[in-house]
Amino acid sequence: MTEQSTFTRRRFLGGAAAIAVATAFGLTPARLMAAEPIKVAGVYTVPVEQQWVSRIHKAALAAQDRGEIEYTFSENVSNTDYARVMREYAESGNQLIIGEVFAVEDEAREVAAEYPDIAFLMGSSFKEDPSLPNFAVFDNYIQDASYLSGIIAGAMTETGNIGMVGGFPIPEVNRLMHAFMAGVRETRPDATFQVSFIGSWFDPPKAKETAFAMIENGADLLYAERFGVSDAAQEKGVLAIGNVIDTQADYPDTVVASAIWHFEPTLEHAIKMVREGSFEAADYGVYSFMKEGGATLAPLGTFEGKAPQEALDMVEKRRNEIMSGDFVVEIDDSEPKSQ
């Protein structure tokens, strides 16, 4: 066992003992936890303002503001440097390390194996490995909200020609696109889709250029999985549907609706497990489901009263069915194609 592992194990055991003593003297565990935040580090390959990572960062900052964690992070970490940054945070006494390892799966798991008493919670396209008990995975399973946004999109498009611009065709992107398309067909069965991936998580100019080409090819509504798409829609006077974050304030005449990801339930569960000393290999994807509070459909805002009431009634019906479990949005991780 490394010196770092011994330190972390003592911290976990010491924390449990402190909670027991505090309870005996009438202090609640919640008060103790608030007084002793756990150390959390984030490792991100893109800027923290990028849609997906911004939701993780926002949840971590909120937890820090509540006194639950002490949070530090690194952004724009290259794939070749990712393992090194993980090790540095592990050696710095952090108890929980979060991030996204879609392009560095093997290297990240190797690092986690070197620090068995530190909890790692990483965005991943793969599942947890029981042989690596301190490495849990998550992904933004917000297909429920994406499906609902598609219902509205189908009712708002005039031509039925919809453009969809994504980063990479990986499961977490693919499932949202498929769910959106399924929602569109609820209100526009004859809709056609132009699908393209730009090969980057953060290249607004390229996403914008791709969106322009789709508009030239007849699209009058765009699915903005990447930054830059809504800019193209705004400039050309067509509509857009947002993803992961709500950007309507920036595009009040363009973004009709957005499927929002809330990372808070995922992070809160991880913090709880670390505090209890019971963190283990698990798939945290379920905490992104709508019925777990991990996804919502953003308010229509400036488009209130502009979307057909029939579509809004269907959205409400499906939302209730999703929450009750009577309707389940299909999870399709295969690469979507233009159709």
mmCIF file of C-alpha atoms in Angstrom:
data_model
loop_
_atom_site.group_PDB
_atom_site.id
_atom_site.type_symbol
_atom_site.label_atom_id
_atom_site.label_comp_id
_atom_site.label_asym_id
_atom_site.label_seq_id
_atom_site.Cartn_x
_atom_site.Cartn_y
_atom_site.Cartn_z
ATOM 1 C CA MET A 1 0.000 0.000 0.000
ATOM 2 C CA THR A 2 1.350 3.426 -0.888
ATOM 3 C CA GLU A 3 1.825 6.243 1.604
ATOM 4 C CA GLN A 4 -1.043 8.099 -0.106
ATOM 5 C CA SER A 5 -3.364 5.083 0.254
ATOM 6 C CA THR A 6 -2.567 4.796 3.967
ATOM 7 C CA PHE A 7 -3.290 8.480 4.469
ATOM 8 C CA THR A 8 -6.616 8.256 2.677
ATOM 9 C CA ARG A 9 -7.739 5.117 4.524
ATOM 10 C CA ARG A 10 -6.935 6.770 7.849
ATOM 11 C CA ARG A 11 -8.932 9.799 6.769
ATOM 12 C CA PHE A 12 -11.949 7.637 5.907
ATOM 13 C CA LEU A 13 -11.734 5.680 9.181
ATOM 14 C CA GLY A 14 -11.061 8.810 11.152
ATOM 15 C CA GLY A 15 -14.087 10.484 9.600
ATOM 16 C CA ALA A 16 -16.338 7.574 10.547
ATOM 17 C CA ALA A 17 -15.054 7.617 14.122
ATOM 18 C CA ALA A 18 -15.566 11.369 14.373
ATOM 19 C CA ILE A 19 -19.179 11.010 13.247
ATOM 20 C CA ALA A 20 -19.781 8.363 15.918
ATOM 21 C CA VAL A 21 -18.284 10.565 18.650
ATOM 22 C CA ALA A 22 -20.195 13.630 17.460
ATOM 23 C CA THR A 23 -23.478 11.716 17.473
ATOM 24 C CA ALA A 24 -22.841 10.563 21.038
ATOM 25 C CA PHE A 25 -22.513 14.195 22.096
ATOM 26 C CA GLY A 26 -25.663 15.254 20.304
ATOM 27 C CA LEU A 27 -24.053 16.658 17.154
ATOM 28 C CA THR A 28 -25.736 15.522 13.939
ATOM 29 C CA PRO A 29 -23.609 13.971 11.173
ATOM 30 C CA ALA A 30 -24.905 16.698 8.831
ATOM 31 C CA ARG A 31 -23.402 19.409 11.023
ATOM 32 C CA LEU A 32 -20.114 17.550 11.238
ATOM 33 C CA MET A 33 -20.003 17.035 7.496
ATOM 34 C CA ALA A 34 -20.636 20.690 6.874
ATOM 35 C CA ALA A 35 -17.671 21.497 9.145
ATOM 36 C CA GLU A 36 -15.309 19.073 7.420
ATOM 37 C CA PRO A 37 -15.710 19.203 3.635
ATOM 38 C CA ILE A 38 -14.162 16.389 1.651
ATOM 39 C CA LYS A 39 -11.540 17.240 -0.947
ATOM 40 C CA VAL A 40 -12.742 16.891 -4.528
ATOM 41 C CA ALA A 41 -10.784 17.504 -7.743
ATOM 42 C CA GLY A 42 -12.100 17.802 -11.289
ATOM 43 C CA VAL A 43 -10.073 16.924 -14.404
ATOM 44 C CA TYR A 44 -11.589 18.210 -17.650
ATOM 45 C CA THR A 45 -10.359 18.020 -21.241
ATOM 46 C CA VAL A 46 -12.363 21.093 -22.300
ATOM 47 C CA PRO A 47 -13.109 24.550 -20.831
ATOM 48 C CA VAL A 48 -15.518 24.500 -17.904
ATOM 49 C CA GLU A 49 -17.954 26.637 -19.929
ATOM 50 C CA GLN A 50 -18.430 23.766 -22.419
ATOM 51 C CA GLN A 51 -21.994 22.439 -22.087
ATOM 52 C CA TRP A 52 -21.370 18.987 -20.648
ATOM 53 C CA VAL A 53 -18.535 19.858 -18.282
ATOM 54 C CA SER A 54 -20.264 23.051 -17.168
ATOM 55 C CA ARG A 55 -22.980 20.954 -15.519
ATOM 56 C CA ILE A 56 -20.409 18.971 -13.507
ATOM 57 C CA HIS A 57 -18.582 22.162 -12.578
ATOM 58 C CA LYS A 58 -21.815 23.907 -11.562
ATOM 59 C CA ALA A 59 -22.830 21.037 -9.275
ATOM 60 C CA ALA A 60 -19.380 20.957 -7.664
ATOM 61 C CA LEU A 61 -19.384 24.698 -7.033
ATOM 62 C CA ALA A 62 -22.832 24.431 -5.445
ATOM 63 C CA ALA A 63 -21.640 21.615 -3.162
ATOM 64 C CA GLN A 64 -18.653 23.730 -2.217
ATOM 65 C CA ASP A 65 -20.897 26.699 -1.426
ATOM 66 C CA ARG A 66 -22.899 24.428 0.890
ATOM 67 C CA GLY A 67 -19.713 23.480 2.695
ATOM 68 C CA GLU A 68 -19.862 19.835 1.624
ATOM 69 C CA ILE A 69 -16.661 19.759 -0.408
ATOM 70 C CA GLU A 70 -13.416 21.603 -1.009
ATOM 71 C CA TYR A 71 -13.167 21.780 -4.785
ATOM 72 C CA THR A 72 -10.319 22.341 -7.205
ATOM 73 C CA PHE A 73 -10.110 21.600 -10.927
ATOM 74 C CA SER A 74 -8.024 21.635 -14.081
ATOM 75 C CA GLU A 75 -9.530 22.403 -17.497
ATOM 76 C CA ASN A 76 -8.243 21.984 -21.057
ATOM 77 C CA VAL A 77 -6.213 18.933 -20.004
ATOM 78 C CA SER A 78 -4.929 17.109 -23.084
ATOM 79 C CA ASN A 79 -5.554 13.383 -23.453
ATOM 80 C CA THR A 80 -1.815 12.725 -23.258
ATOM 81 C CA ASP A 81 -1.580 14.650 -19.974
ATOM 82 C CA TYR A 82 -4.748 13.336 -18.347
ATOM 83 C CA ALA A 83 -3.179 10.483 -16.351
ATOM 84 C CA ARG A 84 -0.474 12.754 -14.959
ATOM 85 C CA VAL A 85 -3.013 15.304 -13.704
ATOM 86 C CA MET A 86 -5.074 12.523 -12.130
ATOM 87 C CA ARG A 87 -1.981 11.295 -10.263
ATOM 88 C CA GLU A 88 -1.124 14.777 -9.039
ATOM 89 C CA TYR A 89 -4.597 15.207 -7.571
ATOM 90 C CA ALA A 90 -4.431 11.731 -6.053
ATOM 91 C CA GLU A 91 -1.114 12.585 -4.409
ATOM 92 C CA SER A 92 -2.551 15.859 -3.070
ATOM 93 C CA GLY A 93 -4.951 14.251 -0.620
ATOM 94 C CA ASN A 94 -8.133 14.470 -2.668
ATOM 95 C CA GLN A 95 -10.734 11.935 -1.600
ATOM 96 C CA LEU A 96 -12.885 12.097 -4.759
ATOM 97 C CA ILE A 97 -11.694 12.795 -8.309
ATOM 98 C CA ILE A 98 -14.246 13.506 -11.040
ATOM 99 C CA GLY A 99 -13.898 14.069 -14.769
ATOM 100 C CA GLU A 100 -14.464 12.587 -18.223
ATOM 101 C CA VAL A 101 -12.288 9.820 -19.627
ATOM 102 C CA PHE A 102 -13.998 9.029 -22.934
ATOM 103 C CA ALA A 103 -10.685 9.165 -24.829
ATOM 104 C CA VAL A 104 -8.411 7.886 -22.049
ATOM 105 C CA GLU A 105 -10.340 4.950 -20.592
ATOM 106 C CA ASP A 106 -7.409 2.562 -20.108
ATOM 107 C CA GLU A 107 -4.990 5.135 -18.737
ATOM 108 C CA ALA A 108 -7.537 6.518 -16.261
ATOM 109 C CA ARG A 109 -8.364 3.070 -14.899
ATOM 110 C CA GLU A 110 -4.676 2.301 -14.503
ATOM 111 C CA VAL A 111 -4.264 5.399 -12.364
ATOM 112 C CA ALA A 112 -7.288 4.499 -10.248
ATOM 113 C CA ALA A 113 -5.793 1.060 -9.621
ATOM 114 C CA GLU A 114 -2.694 2.733 -8.172
ATOM 115 C CA TYR A 115 -4.796 4.597 -5.569
ATOM 116 C CA PRO A 116 -7.340 2.055 -4.280
ATOM 117 C CA ASP A 117 -8.462 4.237 -1.351
ATOM 118 C CA ILE A 118 -9.348 7.264 -3.462
ATOM 119 C CA ALA A 119 -12.765 7.428 -5.134
ATOM 120 C CA PHE A 120 -12.884 8.104 -8.869
ATOM 121 C CA LEU A 121 -16.166 9.070 -10.570
ATOM 122 C CA MET A 122 -15.645 9.444 -14.288
ATOM 123 C CA GLY A 123 -17.768 10.141 -17.333
ATOM 124 C CA SER A 124 -17.280 7.032 -19.458
ATOM 125 C CA SER A 125 -18.724 5.131 -22.404
ATOM 126 C CA PHE A 126 -17.985 1.862 -20.622
ATOM 127 C CA LYS A 127 -19.400 0.194 -17.538
ATOM 128 C CA GLU A 128 -17.902 -0.240 -14.108
ATOM 129 C CA ASP A 129 -15.400 -3.038 -13.460
ATOM 130 C CA PRO A 130 -15.918 -4.992 -10.186
ATOM 131 C CA SER A 131 -12.169 -5.681 -10.101
ATOM 132 C CA LEU A 132 -11.607 -1.910 -9.771
ATOM 133 C CA PRO A 133 -13.909 -1.114 -6.836
ATOM 134 C CA ASN A 134 -12.903 2.540 -6.438
ATOM 135 C CA PHE A 135 -13.761 3.516 -10.041
ATOM 136 C CA ALA A 136 -17.407 4.416 -10.730
ATOM 137 C CA VAL A 137 -18.764 5.676 -14.045
ATOM 138 C CA PHE A 138 -21.513 8.049 -15.141
ATOM 139 C CA ASP A 139 -22.984 9.517 -18.276
ATOM 140 C CA ASN A 140 -25.727 12.008 -18.999
ATOM 141 C CA TYR A 141 -28.719 9.793 -19.619
ATOM 142 C CA ILE A 142 -31.057 12.697 -20.345
ATOM 143 C CA GLN A 143 -32.913 10.907 -23.131
ATOM 144 C CA ASP A 144 -36.198 11.612 -21.308
ATOM 145 C CA ALA A 145 -35.830 15.375 -21.657
ATOM 146 C CA SER A 146 -34.401 15.054 -25.180
ATOM 147 C CA TYR A 147 -37.484 13.111 -26.227
ATOM 148 C CA LEU A 148 -39.779 15.814 -24.817
ATOM 149 C CA SER A 149 -37.834 18.540 -26.621
ATOM 150 C CA GLY A 150 -38.305 16.570 -29.842
ATOM 151 C CA ILE A 151 -42.093 16.629 -29.425
ATOM 152 C CA ILE A 152 -41.937 20.430 -29.390
ATOM 153 C CA ALA A 153 -39.475 20.551 -32.283
ATOM 154 C CA GLY A 154 -41.752 18.425 -34.450
ATOM 155 C CA ALA A 155 -44.593 20.828 -33.812
ATOM 156 C CA MET A 156 -42.485 23.911 -34.590
ATOM 157 C CA THR A 157 -40.747 22.907 -37.824
ATOM 158 C CA GLU A 158 -42.524 24.036 -40.977
ATOM 159 C CA THR A 159 -40.567 22.055 -43.544
ATOM 160 C CA GLY A 160 -40.017 18.910 -41.473
ATOM 161 C CA ASN A 161 -36.323 19.134 -42.412
ATOM 162 C CA ILE A 162 -34.232 19.112 -39.223
ATOM 163 C CA GLY A 163 -30.458 19.464 -38.918
ATOM 164 C CA MET A 164 -28.534 17.739 -36.103
ATOM 165 C CA VAL A 165 -24.924 18.627 -35.270
ATOM 166 C CA GLY A 166 -23.032 16.509 -32.746
ATOM 167 C CA GLY A 167 -19.482 16.282 -31.413
ATOM 168 C CA PHE A 168 -18.603 12.591 -31.703
ATOM 169 C CA PRO A 169 -20.897 9.598 -32.359
ATOM 170 C CA ILE A 170 -20.386 8.079 -28.898
ATOM 171 C CA PRO A 171 -23.184 6.568 -26.787
ATOM 172 C CA GLU A 172 -23.867 9.645 -24.655
ATOM 173 C CA VAL A 173 -24.469 11.729 -27.791
ATOM 174 C CA ASN A 174 -26.150 9.046 -29.886
ATOM 175 C CA ARG A 175 -28.832 8.206 -27.322
ATOM 176 C CA LEU A 176 -29.875 11.849 -27.009
ATOM 177 C CA MET A 177 -30.135 12.282 -30.762
ATOM 178 C CA HIS A 178 -32.220 9.122 -31.143
ATOM 179 C CA ALA A 179 -34.528 10.185 -28.299
ATOM 180 C CA PHE A 180 -34.948 13.626 -29.859
ATOM 181 C CA MET A 181 -35.779 12.104 -33.238
ATOM 182 C CA ALA A 182 -38.347 9.788 -31.630
ATOM 183 C CA GLY A 183 -39.972 12.790 -29.989
ATOM 184 C CA VAL A 184 -40.073 14.699 -33.275
ATOM 185 C CA ARG A 185 -41.929 11.824 -34.927
ATOM 186 C CA GLU A 186 -44.670 12.065 -32.305
ATOM 187 C CA THR A 187 -45.776 15.371 -33.808
ATOM 188 C CA ARG A 188 -44.143 15.237 -37.270
ATOM 189 C CA PRO A 189 -44.082 11.595 -38.478
ATOM 190 C CA ASP A 190 -42.754 12.568 -41.919
ATOM 191 C CA ALA A 191 -39.758 14.541 -40.595
ATOM 192 C CA THR A 192 -36.336 14.063 -42.194
ATOM 193 C CA PHE A 193 -32.997 14.526 -40.446
ATOM 194 C CA GLN A 194 -29.574 15.698 -41.540
ATOM 195 C CA VAL A 195 -27.030 14.260 -39.084
ATOM 196 C CA SER A 196 -23.383 15.265 -38.854
ATOM 197 C CA PHE A 197 -20.545 15.035 -36.309
ATOM 198 C CA ILE A 198 -17.755 17.604 -36.195
ATOM 199 C CA GLY A 199 -15.107 15.446 -34.494
ATOM 200 C CA SER A 200 -14.605 17.814 -31.570
ATOM 201 C CA TRP A 201 -16.162 18.579 -28.203
ATOM 202 C CA PHE A 202 -15.435 22.276 -28.460
ATOM 203 C CA ASP A 203 -15.144 23.850 -31.907
ATOM 204 C CA PRO A 204 -17.961 26.426 -32.250
ATOM 205 C CA PRO A 205 -16.760 27.714 -35.656
ATOM 206 C CA LYS A 206 -16.846 24.218 -37.160
ATOM 207 C CA ALA A 207 -20.246 23.464 -35.631
ATOM 208 C CA LYS A 208 -21.549 26.749 -36.991
ATOM 209 C CA GLU A 209 -20.212 26.033 -40.474
ATOM 210 C CA THR A 210 -21.814 22.580 -40.440
ATOM 211 C CA ALA A 211 -25.131 24.090 -39.351
ATOM 212 C CA PHE A 212 -24.993 26.662 -42.147
ATOM 213 C CA ALA A 213 -24.646 23.837 -44.675
ATOM 214 C CA MET A 214 -27.711 22.113 -43.234
ATOM 215 C CA ILE A 215 -29.749 25.305 -43.458
ATOM 216 C CA GLU A 216 -28.661 25.699 -47.064
ATOM 217 C CA ASN A 217 -29.931 22.160 -47.575
ATOM 218 C CA GLY A 218 -33.407 23.073 -46.328
ATOM 219 C CA ALA A 219 -33.312 22.654 -42.527
ATOM 220 C CA ASP A 220 -35.545 25.143 -40.708
ATOM 221 C CA LEU A 221 -34.818 23.798 -37.210
ATOM 222 C CA LEU A 222 -31.512 22.656 -35.714
ATOM 223 C CA TYR A 223 -30.626 20.338 -32.838
ATOM 224 C CA ALA A 224 -27.766 22.162 -31.109
ATOM 225 C CA GLU A 225 -25.760 19.415 -29.428
ATOM 226 C CA ARG A 226 -22.650 21.607 -29.777
ATOM 227 C CA PHE A 227 -21.857 25.273 -29.226
ATOM 228 C CA GLY A 228 -21.971 27.254 -32.489
ATOM 229 C CA VAL A 229 -25.144 25.687 -33.888
ATOM 230 C CA SER A 230 -27.505 28.183 -32.270
ATOM 231 C CA ASP A 231 -25.343 31.018 -33.611
ATOM 232 C CA ALA A 232 -25.921 29.747 -37.136
ATOM 233 C CA ALA A 233 -29.656 29.386 -36.482
ATOM 234 C CA GLN A 234 -29.861 32.914 -35.111
ATOM 235 C CA GLU A 235 -28.023 34.417 -38.076
ATOM 236 C CA LYS A 236 -30.202 32.591 -40.613
ATOM 237 C CA GLY A 237 -33.502 33.102 -38.801
ATOM 238 C CA VAL A 238 -34.292 29.456 -38.117
ATOM 239 C CA LEU A 239 -35.129 27.746 -34.818
ATOM 240 C CA ALA A 240 -32.947 25.621 -32.558
ATOM 241 C CA ILE A 241 -33.341 23.112 -29.749
ATOM 242 C CA GLY A 242 -30.745 23.219 -26.986
ATOM 243 C CA ASN A 243 -28.966 20.383 -25.224
ATOM 244 C CA VAL A 244 -27.618 19.968 -21.651
ATOM 245 C CA ILE A 245 -27.827 23.689 -20.775
ATOM 246 C CA ASP A 246 -30.462 26.390 -21.264
ATOM 247 C CA THR A 247 -29.178 29.075 -23.638
ATOM 248 C CA GLN A 248 -32.469 30.781 -24.391
ATOM 249 C CA ALA A 249 -31.385 33.948 -22.602
ATOM 250 C CA ASP A 250 -28.621 34.236 -25.207
ATOM 251 C CA TYR A 251 -30.887 33.299 -28.135
ATOM 252 C CA PRO A 252 -34.369 34.515 -27.143
ATOM 253 C CA ASP A 253 -35.750 34.390 -30.685
ATOM 254 C CA THR A 254 -34.017 31.155 -31.658
ATOM 255 C CA VAL A 255 -33.854 28.489 -28.926
ATOM 256 C CA VAL A 256 -37.347 27.092 -28.440
ATOM 257 C CA ALA A 257 -36.642 24.452 -25.795
ATOM 258 C CA SER A 258 -33.720 22.632 -24.214
ATOM 259 C CA ALA A 259 -33.126 19.285 -22.527
ATOM 260 C CA ILE A 260 -31.269 20.115 -19.314
ATOM 261 C CA TRP A 261 -28.821 17.870 -17.451
ATOM 262 C CA HIS A 262 -28.550 18.205 -13.689
ATOM 263 C CA PHE A 263 -25.390 16.602 -12.303
ATOM 264 C CA GLU A 264 -26.355 17.373 -8.706
ATOM 265 C CA PRO A 265 -28.037 13.996 -7.934
ATOM 266 C CA THR A 266 -24.992 12.138 -9.289
ATOM 267 C CA LEU A 267 -22.489 14.159 -7.287
ATOM 268 C CA GLU A 268 -24.560 14.158 -4.115
ATOM 269 C CA HIS A 269 -24.729 10.366 -4.140
ATOM 270 C CA ALA A 270 -20.964 10.098 -4.672
ATOM 271 C CA ILE A 271 -20.269 12.497 -1.803
ATOM 272 C CA LYS A 272 -22.541 10.476 0.450
ATOM 273 C CA MET A 273 -20.777 7.233 -0.450
ATOM 274 C CA VAL A 274 -17.333 8.731 0.149
ATOM 275 C CA ARG A 275 -18.388 10.075 3.548
ATOM 276 C CA GLU A 276 -19.764 6.711 4.566
ATOM 277 C CA GLY A 277 -16.664 4.905 3.336
ATOM 278 C CA SER A 278 -18.849 2.804 1.061
ATOM 279 C CA PHE A 279 -17.900 4.141 -2.376
ATOM 280 C CA GLU A 280 -17.702 1.282 -4.884
ATOM 281 C CA ALA A 281 -17.670 0.497 -8.575
ATOM 282 C CA ALA A 282 -21.116 1.381 -9.895
ATOM 283 C CA ASP A 283 -22.897 2.939 -12.854
ATOM 284 C CA TYR A 284 -24.194 6.348 -11.752
ATOM 285 C CA GLY A 285 -26.031 6.855 -15.052
ATOM 286 C CA VAL A 286 -29.411 6.306 -13.396
ATOM 287 C CA TYR A 287 -29.048 9.576 -11.476
ATOM 288 C CA SER A 288 -29.360 11.463 -14.782
ATOM 289 C CA PHE A 289 -32.834 10.064 -15.432
ATOM 290 C CA MET A 290 -35.723 12.512 -15.209
ATOM 291 C CA LYS A 291 -37.432 10.640 -12.378
ATOM 292 C CA GLU A 292 -34.221 10.925 -10.335
ATOM 293 C CA GLY A 293 -34.075 14.690 -10.853
ATOM 294 C CA GLY A 294 -31.164 14.437 -13.262
ATOM 295 C CA ALA A 295 -32.944 15.900 -16.289
ATOM 296 C CA THR A 296 -35.649 18.448 -17.010
ATOM 297 C CA LEU A 297 -37.139 20.255 -19.973
ATOM 298 C CA ALA A 298 -36.308 23.953 -19.750
ATOM 299 C CA PRO A 299 -39.197 26.448 -19.617
ATOM 300 C CA LEU A 300 -40.270 27.770 -23.017
ATOM 301 C CA GLY A 301 -39.614 31.323 -21.900
ATOM 302 C CA THR A 302 -39.963 33.662 -24.870
ATOM 303 C CA PHE A 303 -41.681 30.883 -26.823
ATOM 304 C CA GLU A 304 -44.437 30.540 -24.261
ATOM 305 C CA GLY A 305 -47.712 30.670 -26.192
ATOM 306 C CA LYS A 306 -45.996 30.064 -29.531
ATOM 307 C CA ALA A 307 -45.842 26.282 -29.447
ATOM 308 C CA PRO A 308 -49.055 24.443 -30.389
ATOM 309 C CA GLN A 309 -51.113 23.504 -27.335
ATOM 310 C CA GLU A 310 -51.565 19.965 -28.641
ATOM 311 C CA ALA A 311 -47.803 19.461 -28.491
ATOM 312 C CA LEU A 312 -47.592 20.917 -24.994
ATOM 313 C CA ASP A 313 -50.380 18.614 -23.838
ATOM 314 C CA MET A 314 -48.474 15.649 -25.233
ATOM 315 C CA VAL A 315 -45.301 16.805 -23.478
ATOM 316 C CA GLU A 316 -47.128 16.989 -20.162
ATOM 317 C CA LYS A 317 -48.729 13.592 -20.685
ATOM 318 C CA ARG A 318 -45.439 11.940 -21.545
ATOM 319 C CA ARG A 319 -43.630 13.711 -18.702
ATOM 320 C CA ASN A 320 -46.120 12.329 -16.186
ATOM 321 C CA GLU A 321 -45.828 8.866 -17.700
ATOM 322 C CA ILE A 322 -42.024 9.026 -17.548
ATOM 323 C CA MET A 323 -42.102 10.058 -13.904
ATOM 324 C CA SER A 324 -44.527 7.263 -13.018
ATOM 325 C CA GLY A 325 -42.654 4.663 -15.057
ATOM 326 C CA ASP A 326 -45.596 4.058 -17.400
ATOM 327 C CA PHE A 327 -43.557 5.289 -20.379
ATOM 328 C CA VAL A 328 -39.883 4.549 -20.954
ATOM 329 C CA VAL A 329 -37.852 6.421 -23.567
ATOM 330 C CA GLU A 330 -35.764 3.947 -25.539
ATOM 331 C CA ILE A 331 -32.009 4.119 -25.000
ATOM 332 C CA ASP A 332 -30.380 3.641 -28.399
ATOM 333 C CA ASP A 333 -26.607 4.070 -28.329
ATOM 334 C CA SER A 334 -26.060 3.251 -32.016
ATOM 335 C CA GLU A 335 -24.770 5.974 -34.323
ATOM 336 C CA PRO A 336 -27.676 7.945 -35.832
ATOM 337 C CA LYS A 337 -27.718 8.486 -39.583
ATOM 338 C CA SER A 338 -29.294 11.065 -41.831
ATOM 339 C CA GLN A 339 -32.763 9.903 -42.879
#
